[in-house]
XYZ file of N, CA and C in Angstrom:
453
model
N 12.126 -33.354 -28.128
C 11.386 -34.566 -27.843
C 9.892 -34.236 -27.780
N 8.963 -35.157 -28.485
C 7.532 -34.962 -28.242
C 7.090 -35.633 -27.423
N 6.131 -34.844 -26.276
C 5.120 -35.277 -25.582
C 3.999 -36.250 -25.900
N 3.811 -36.399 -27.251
C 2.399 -37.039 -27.827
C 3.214 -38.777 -28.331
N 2.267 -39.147 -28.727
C 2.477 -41.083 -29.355
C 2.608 -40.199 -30.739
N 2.974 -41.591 -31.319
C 3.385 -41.372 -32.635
C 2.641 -41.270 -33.404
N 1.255 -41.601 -33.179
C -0.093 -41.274 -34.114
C -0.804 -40.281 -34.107
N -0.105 -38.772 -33.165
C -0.318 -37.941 -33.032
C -0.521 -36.733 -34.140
N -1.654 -36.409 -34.926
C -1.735 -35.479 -36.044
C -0.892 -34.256 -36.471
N -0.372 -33.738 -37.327
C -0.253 -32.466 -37.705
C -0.736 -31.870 -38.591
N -0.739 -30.675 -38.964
C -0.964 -29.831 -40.140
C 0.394 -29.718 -40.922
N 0.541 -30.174 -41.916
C 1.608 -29.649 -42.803
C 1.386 -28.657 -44.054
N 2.113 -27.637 -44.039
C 1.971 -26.810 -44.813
C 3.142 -26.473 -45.225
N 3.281 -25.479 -46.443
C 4.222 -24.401 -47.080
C 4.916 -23.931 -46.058
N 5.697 -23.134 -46.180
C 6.486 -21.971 -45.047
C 5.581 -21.233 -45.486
N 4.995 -20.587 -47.017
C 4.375 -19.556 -46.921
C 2.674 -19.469 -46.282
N 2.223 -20.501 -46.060
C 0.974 -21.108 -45.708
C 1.160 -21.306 -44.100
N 1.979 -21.732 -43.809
C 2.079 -21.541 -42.720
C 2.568 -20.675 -41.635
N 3.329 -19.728 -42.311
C 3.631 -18.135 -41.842
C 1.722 -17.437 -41.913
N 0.939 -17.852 -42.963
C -0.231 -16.657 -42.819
C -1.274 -17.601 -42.139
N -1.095 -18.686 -41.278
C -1.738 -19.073 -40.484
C -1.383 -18.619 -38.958
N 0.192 -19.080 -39.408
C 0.672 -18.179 -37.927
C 0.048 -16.836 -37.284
N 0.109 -16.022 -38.607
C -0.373 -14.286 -38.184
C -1.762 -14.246 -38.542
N -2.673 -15.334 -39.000
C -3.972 -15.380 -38.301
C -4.250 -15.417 -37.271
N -3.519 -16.507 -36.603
C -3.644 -17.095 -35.432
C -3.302 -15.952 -34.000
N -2.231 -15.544 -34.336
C -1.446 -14.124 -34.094
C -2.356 -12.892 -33.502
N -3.383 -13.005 -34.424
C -4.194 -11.993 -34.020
C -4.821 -11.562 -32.629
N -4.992 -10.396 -32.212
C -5.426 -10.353 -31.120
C -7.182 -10.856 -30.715
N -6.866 -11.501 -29.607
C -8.318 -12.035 -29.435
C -8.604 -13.316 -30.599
N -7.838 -14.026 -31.295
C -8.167 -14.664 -32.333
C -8.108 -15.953 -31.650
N -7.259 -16.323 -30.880
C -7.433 -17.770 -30.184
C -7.790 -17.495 -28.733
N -8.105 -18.499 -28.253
C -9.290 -18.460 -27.006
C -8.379 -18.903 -25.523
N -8.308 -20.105 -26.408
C -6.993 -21.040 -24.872
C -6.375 -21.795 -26.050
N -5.176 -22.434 -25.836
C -4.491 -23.264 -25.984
C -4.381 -24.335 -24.675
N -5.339 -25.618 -24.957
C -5.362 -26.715 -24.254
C -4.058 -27.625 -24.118
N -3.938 -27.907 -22.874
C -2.947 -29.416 -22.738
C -3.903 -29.924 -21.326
N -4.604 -31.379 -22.038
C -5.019 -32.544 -21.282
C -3.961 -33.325 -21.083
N -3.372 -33.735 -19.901
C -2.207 -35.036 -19.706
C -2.715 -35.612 -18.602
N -2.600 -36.911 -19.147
C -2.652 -38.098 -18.398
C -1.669 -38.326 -16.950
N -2.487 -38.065 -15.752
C -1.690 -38.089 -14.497
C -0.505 -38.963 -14.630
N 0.216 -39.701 -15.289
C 1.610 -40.500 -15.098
C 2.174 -39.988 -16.156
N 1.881 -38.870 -17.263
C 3.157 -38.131 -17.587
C 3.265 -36.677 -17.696
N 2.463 -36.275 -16.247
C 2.465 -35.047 -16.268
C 3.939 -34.552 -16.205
N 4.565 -35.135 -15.621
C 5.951 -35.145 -15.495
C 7.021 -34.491 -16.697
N 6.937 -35.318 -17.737
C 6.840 -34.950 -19.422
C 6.261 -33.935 -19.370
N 5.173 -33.726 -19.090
C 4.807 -32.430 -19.837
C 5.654 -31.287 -19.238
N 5.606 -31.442 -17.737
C 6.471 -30.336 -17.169
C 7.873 -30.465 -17.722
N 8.348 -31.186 -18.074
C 10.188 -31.118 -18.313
C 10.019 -30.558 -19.260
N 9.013 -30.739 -20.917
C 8.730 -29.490 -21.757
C 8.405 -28.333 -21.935
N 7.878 -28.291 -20.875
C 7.121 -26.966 -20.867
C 6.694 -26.590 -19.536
N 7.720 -26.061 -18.577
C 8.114 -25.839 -17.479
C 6.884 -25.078 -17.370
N 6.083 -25.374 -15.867
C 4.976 -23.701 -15.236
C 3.957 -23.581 -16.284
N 3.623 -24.527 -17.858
C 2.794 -24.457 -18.687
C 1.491 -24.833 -18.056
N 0.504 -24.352 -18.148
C -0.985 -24.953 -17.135
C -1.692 -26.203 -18.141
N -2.007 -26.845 -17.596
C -2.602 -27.915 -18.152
C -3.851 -29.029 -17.306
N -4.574 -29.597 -17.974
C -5.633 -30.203 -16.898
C -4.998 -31.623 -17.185
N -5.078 -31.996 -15.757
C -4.930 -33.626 -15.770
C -5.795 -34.874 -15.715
N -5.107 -35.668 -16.688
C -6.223 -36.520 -16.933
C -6.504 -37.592 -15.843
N -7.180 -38.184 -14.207
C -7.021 -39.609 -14.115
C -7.302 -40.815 -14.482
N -6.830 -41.934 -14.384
C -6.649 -42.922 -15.137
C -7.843 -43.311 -14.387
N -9.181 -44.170 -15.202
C -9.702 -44.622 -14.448
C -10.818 -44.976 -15.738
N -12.318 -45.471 -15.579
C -12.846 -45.399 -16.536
C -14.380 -44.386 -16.652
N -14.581 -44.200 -17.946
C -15.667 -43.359 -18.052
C -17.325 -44.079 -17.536
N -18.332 -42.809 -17.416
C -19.274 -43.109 -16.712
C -20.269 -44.151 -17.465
N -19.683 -44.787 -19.337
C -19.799 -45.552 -19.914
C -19.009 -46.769 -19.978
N -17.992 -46.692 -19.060
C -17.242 -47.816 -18.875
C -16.416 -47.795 -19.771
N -15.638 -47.053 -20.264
C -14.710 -46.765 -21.291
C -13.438 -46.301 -20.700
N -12.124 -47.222 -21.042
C -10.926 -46.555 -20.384
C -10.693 -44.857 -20.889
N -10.408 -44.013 -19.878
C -10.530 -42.649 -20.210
C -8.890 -42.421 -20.616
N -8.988 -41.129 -21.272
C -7.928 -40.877 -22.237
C -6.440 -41.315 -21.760
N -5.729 -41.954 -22.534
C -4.318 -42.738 -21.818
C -2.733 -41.371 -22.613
N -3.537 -41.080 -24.073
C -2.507 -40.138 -24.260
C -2.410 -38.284 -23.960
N -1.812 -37.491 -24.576
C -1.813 -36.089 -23.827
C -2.783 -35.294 -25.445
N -3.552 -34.698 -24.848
C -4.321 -33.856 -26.449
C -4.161 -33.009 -26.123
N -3.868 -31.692 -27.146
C -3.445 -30.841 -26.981
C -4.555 -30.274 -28.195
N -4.875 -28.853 -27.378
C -6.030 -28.347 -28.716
C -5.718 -26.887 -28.646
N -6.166 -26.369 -29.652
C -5.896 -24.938 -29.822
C -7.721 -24.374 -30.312
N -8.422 -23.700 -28.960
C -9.575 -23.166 -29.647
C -9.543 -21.745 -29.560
N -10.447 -21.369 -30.884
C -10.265 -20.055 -31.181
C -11.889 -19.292 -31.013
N -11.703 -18.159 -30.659
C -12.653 -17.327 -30.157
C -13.428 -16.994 -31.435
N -13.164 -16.870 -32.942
C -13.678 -16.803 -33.849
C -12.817 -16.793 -34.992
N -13.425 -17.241 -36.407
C -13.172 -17.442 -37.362
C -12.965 -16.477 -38.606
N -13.517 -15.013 -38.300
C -13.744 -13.899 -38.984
C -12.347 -14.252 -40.067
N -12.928 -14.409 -41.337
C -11.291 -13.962 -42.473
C -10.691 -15.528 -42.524
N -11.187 -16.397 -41.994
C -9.932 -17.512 -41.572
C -10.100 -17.905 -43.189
N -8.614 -18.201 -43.427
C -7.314 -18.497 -44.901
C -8.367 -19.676 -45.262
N -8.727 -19.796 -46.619
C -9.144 -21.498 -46.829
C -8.342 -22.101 -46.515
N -6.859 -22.074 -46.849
C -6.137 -23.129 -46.074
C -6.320 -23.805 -44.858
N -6.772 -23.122 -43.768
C -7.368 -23.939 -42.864
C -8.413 -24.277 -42.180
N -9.404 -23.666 -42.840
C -10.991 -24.029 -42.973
C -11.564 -25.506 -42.615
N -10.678 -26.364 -43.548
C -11.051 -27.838 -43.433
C -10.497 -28.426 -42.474
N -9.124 -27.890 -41.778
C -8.806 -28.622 -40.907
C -9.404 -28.186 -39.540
N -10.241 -27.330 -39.115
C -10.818 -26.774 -38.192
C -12.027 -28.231 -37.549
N -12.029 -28.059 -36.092
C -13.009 -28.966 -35.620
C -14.074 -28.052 -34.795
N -14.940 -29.026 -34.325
C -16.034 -28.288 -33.654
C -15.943 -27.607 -32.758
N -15.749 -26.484 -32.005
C -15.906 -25.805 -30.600
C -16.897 -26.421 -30.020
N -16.163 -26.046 -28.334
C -16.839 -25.849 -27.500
C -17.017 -24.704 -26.587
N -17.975 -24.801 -26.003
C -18.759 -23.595 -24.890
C -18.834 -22.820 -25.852
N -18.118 -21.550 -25.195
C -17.574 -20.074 -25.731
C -16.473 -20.368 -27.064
N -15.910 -20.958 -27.090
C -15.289 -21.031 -28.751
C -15.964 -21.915 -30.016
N -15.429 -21.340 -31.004
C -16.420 -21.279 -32.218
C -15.901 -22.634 -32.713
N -14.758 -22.971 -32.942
C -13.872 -23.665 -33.654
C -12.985 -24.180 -32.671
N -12.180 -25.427 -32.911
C -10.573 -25.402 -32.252
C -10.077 -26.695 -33.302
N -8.221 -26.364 -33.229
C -7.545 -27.303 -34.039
C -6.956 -28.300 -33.267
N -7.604 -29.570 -33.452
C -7.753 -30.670 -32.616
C -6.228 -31.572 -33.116
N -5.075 -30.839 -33.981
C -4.510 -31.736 -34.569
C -3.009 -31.697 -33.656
N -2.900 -32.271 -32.612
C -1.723 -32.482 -31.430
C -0.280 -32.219 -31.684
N 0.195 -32.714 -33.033
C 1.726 -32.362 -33.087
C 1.867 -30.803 -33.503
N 0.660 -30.412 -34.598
C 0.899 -28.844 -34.742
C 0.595 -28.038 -33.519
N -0.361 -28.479 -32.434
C -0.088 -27.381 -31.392
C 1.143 -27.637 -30.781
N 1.672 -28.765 -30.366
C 2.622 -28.740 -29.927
C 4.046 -27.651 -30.773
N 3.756 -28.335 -31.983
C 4.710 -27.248 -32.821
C 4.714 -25.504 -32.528
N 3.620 -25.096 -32.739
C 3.530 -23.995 -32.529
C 3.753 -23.387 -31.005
N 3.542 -24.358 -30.133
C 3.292 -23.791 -28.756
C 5.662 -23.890 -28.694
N 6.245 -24.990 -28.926
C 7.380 -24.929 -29.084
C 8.192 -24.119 -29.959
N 7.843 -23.645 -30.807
C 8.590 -23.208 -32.081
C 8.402 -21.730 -32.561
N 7.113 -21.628 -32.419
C 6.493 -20.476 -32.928
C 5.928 -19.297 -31.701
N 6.437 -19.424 -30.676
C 6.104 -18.386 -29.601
C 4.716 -18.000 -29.234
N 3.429 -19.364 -29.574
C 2.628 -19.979 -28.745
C 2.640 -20.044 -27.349
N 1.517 -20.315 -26.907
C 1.667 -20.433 -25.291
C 0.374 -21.346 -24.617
N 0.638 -22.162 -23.629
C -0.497 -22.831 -23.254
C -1.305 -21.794 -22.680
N -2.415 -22.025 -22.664
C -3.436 -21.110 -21.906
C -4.027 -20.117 -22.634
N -4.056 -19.161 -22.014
C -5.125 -17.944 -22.733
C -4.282 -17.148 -23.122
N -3.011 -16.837 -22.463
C -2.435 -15.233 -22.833
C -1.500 -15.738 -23.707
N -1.468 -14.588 -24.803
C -0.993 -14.908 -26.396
C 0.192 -13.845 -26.421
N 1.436 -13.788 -26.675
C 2.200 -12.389 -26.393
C 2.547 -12.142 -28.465
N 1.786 -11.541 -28.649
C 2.115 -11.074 -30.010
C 3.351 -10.825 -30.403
N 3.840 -10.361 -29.538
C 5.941 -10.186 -29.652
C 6.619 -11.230 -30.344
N 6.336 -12.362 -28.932
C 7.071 -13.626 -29.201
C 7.148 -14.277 -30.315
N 5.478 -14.651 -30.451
C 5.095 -15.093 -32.017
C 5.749 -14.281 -33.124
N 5.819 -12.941 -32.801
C 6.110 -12.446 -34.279
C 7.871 -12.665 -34.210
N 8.346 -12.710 -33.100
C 9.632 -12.547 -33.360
C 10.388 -14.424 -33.722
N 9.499 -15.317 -33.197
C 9.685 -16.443 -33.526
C 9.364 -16.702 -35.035
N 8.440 -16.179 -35.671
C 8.148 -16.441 -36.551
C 9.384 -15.500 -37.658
N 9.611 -14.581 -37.429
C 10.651 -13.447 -37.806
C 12.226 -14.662 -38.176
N 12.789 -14.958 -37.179
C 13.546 -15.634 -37.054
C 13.281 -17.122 -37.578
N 12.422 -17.751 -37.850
C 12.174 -19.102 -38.358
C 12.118 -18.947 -39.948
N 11.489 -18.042 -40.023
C 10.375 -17.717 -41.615
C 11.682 -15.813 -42.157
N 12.638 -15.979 -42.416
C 12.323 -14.167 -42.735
C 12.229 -14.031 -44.045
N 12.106 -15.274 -44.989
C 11.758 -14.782 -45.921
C 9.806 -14.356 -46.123
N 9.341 -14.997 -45.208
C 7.877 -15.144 -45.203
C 7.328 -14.343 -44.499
N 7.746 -13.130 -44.120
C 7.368 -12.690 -42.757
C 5.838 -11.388 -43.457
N 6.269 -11.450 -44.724
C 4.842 -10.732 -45.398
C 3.671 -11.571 -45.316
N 4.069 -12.793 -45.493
C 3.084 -13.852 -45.551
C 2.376 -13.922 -44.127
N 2.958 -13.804 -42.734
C 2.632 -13.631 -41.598
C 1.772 -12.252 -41.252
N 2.243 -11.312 -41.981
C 1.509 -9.881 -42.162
C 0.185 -10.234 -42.844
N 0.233 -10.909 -43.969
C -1.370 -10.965 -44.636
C -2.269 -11.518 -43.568
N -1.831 -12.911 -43.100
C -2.655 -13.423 -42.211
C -3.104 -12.848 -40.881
N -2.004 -11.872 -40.337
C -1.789 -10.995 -39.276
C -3.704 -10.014 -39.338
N -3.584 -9.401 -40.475
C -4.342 -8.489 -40.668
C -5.724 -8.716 -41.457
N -6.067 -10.117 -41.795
C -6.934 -10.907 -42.005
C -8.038 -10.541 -41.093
């Protein structure tokens, strides 16, 4: 079950395109945090997905422009730098903030990855998981995860 509305973005790719994004991504020091913003009435949701996952909560209320503040959950993935990054995902990259260079603002693929691919909310990245998720999802692709790995 997804956490996000249905107008929630992804990245779609190849298996093989998306195995050497994986082991970009993979890399050590290559992503920064993996964000989850949720809206205080379904933090709830978020926890039944992703049990002890850290996340900032959103309250409902309006902005200091008078704008209702965010009602759905965004989920972002920013990365500490771009060194080597695949054209494949060059274009889909958005602006950083602070200390990160870049982040992928597109909600159903972090979710994907943070579910599927042995992702993790927050900062700490366990290279294991990922590779062994990706091992087991992808084994025909798992060279393809190596190119991007070592990118």
């Amino acid at each position: 079950m997804s956490i996000l509305a249905k107008n929630a973005k992804d990245i779609i790719l190849s298996d093989a395109d998306l195995c050497l994004v994986l082991g970009y991504m993979a890399t050590p020091n290559r992503v920064g945090y993996i964000e989850a913003q949720i809206p205080a009435d379904k933090v709830h949701v978020f926890l039944r997905e992703f049990p002890n996952a850290p996340y900032y909560p959103i309250t409902q209320g309006e902005t200091s422009g008078g704008n209702v503040m965010k009602q759905g959950c965004q989920l972002r993935i920013y990365l500490n730098n771009i060194y080597n990054c695949p054209p494949i995902l060059t274009p889909l990259l958005g602006i950083g903030t602070g200390k990160f260079v870049k982040r992928i603002n597109k909600g159903r693929f972090v979710e994907r990855v943070v579910k599927d691919y042995g992702f993790a909310f927050g900062q700490d990245q366990s290279e294991d998981a990922i590779r062994s998720a990706v091992n087991s999802a992808f084994p025909r692709n798992v060279r393809d995860f190596e190119v991007g790995y070592k990118l």
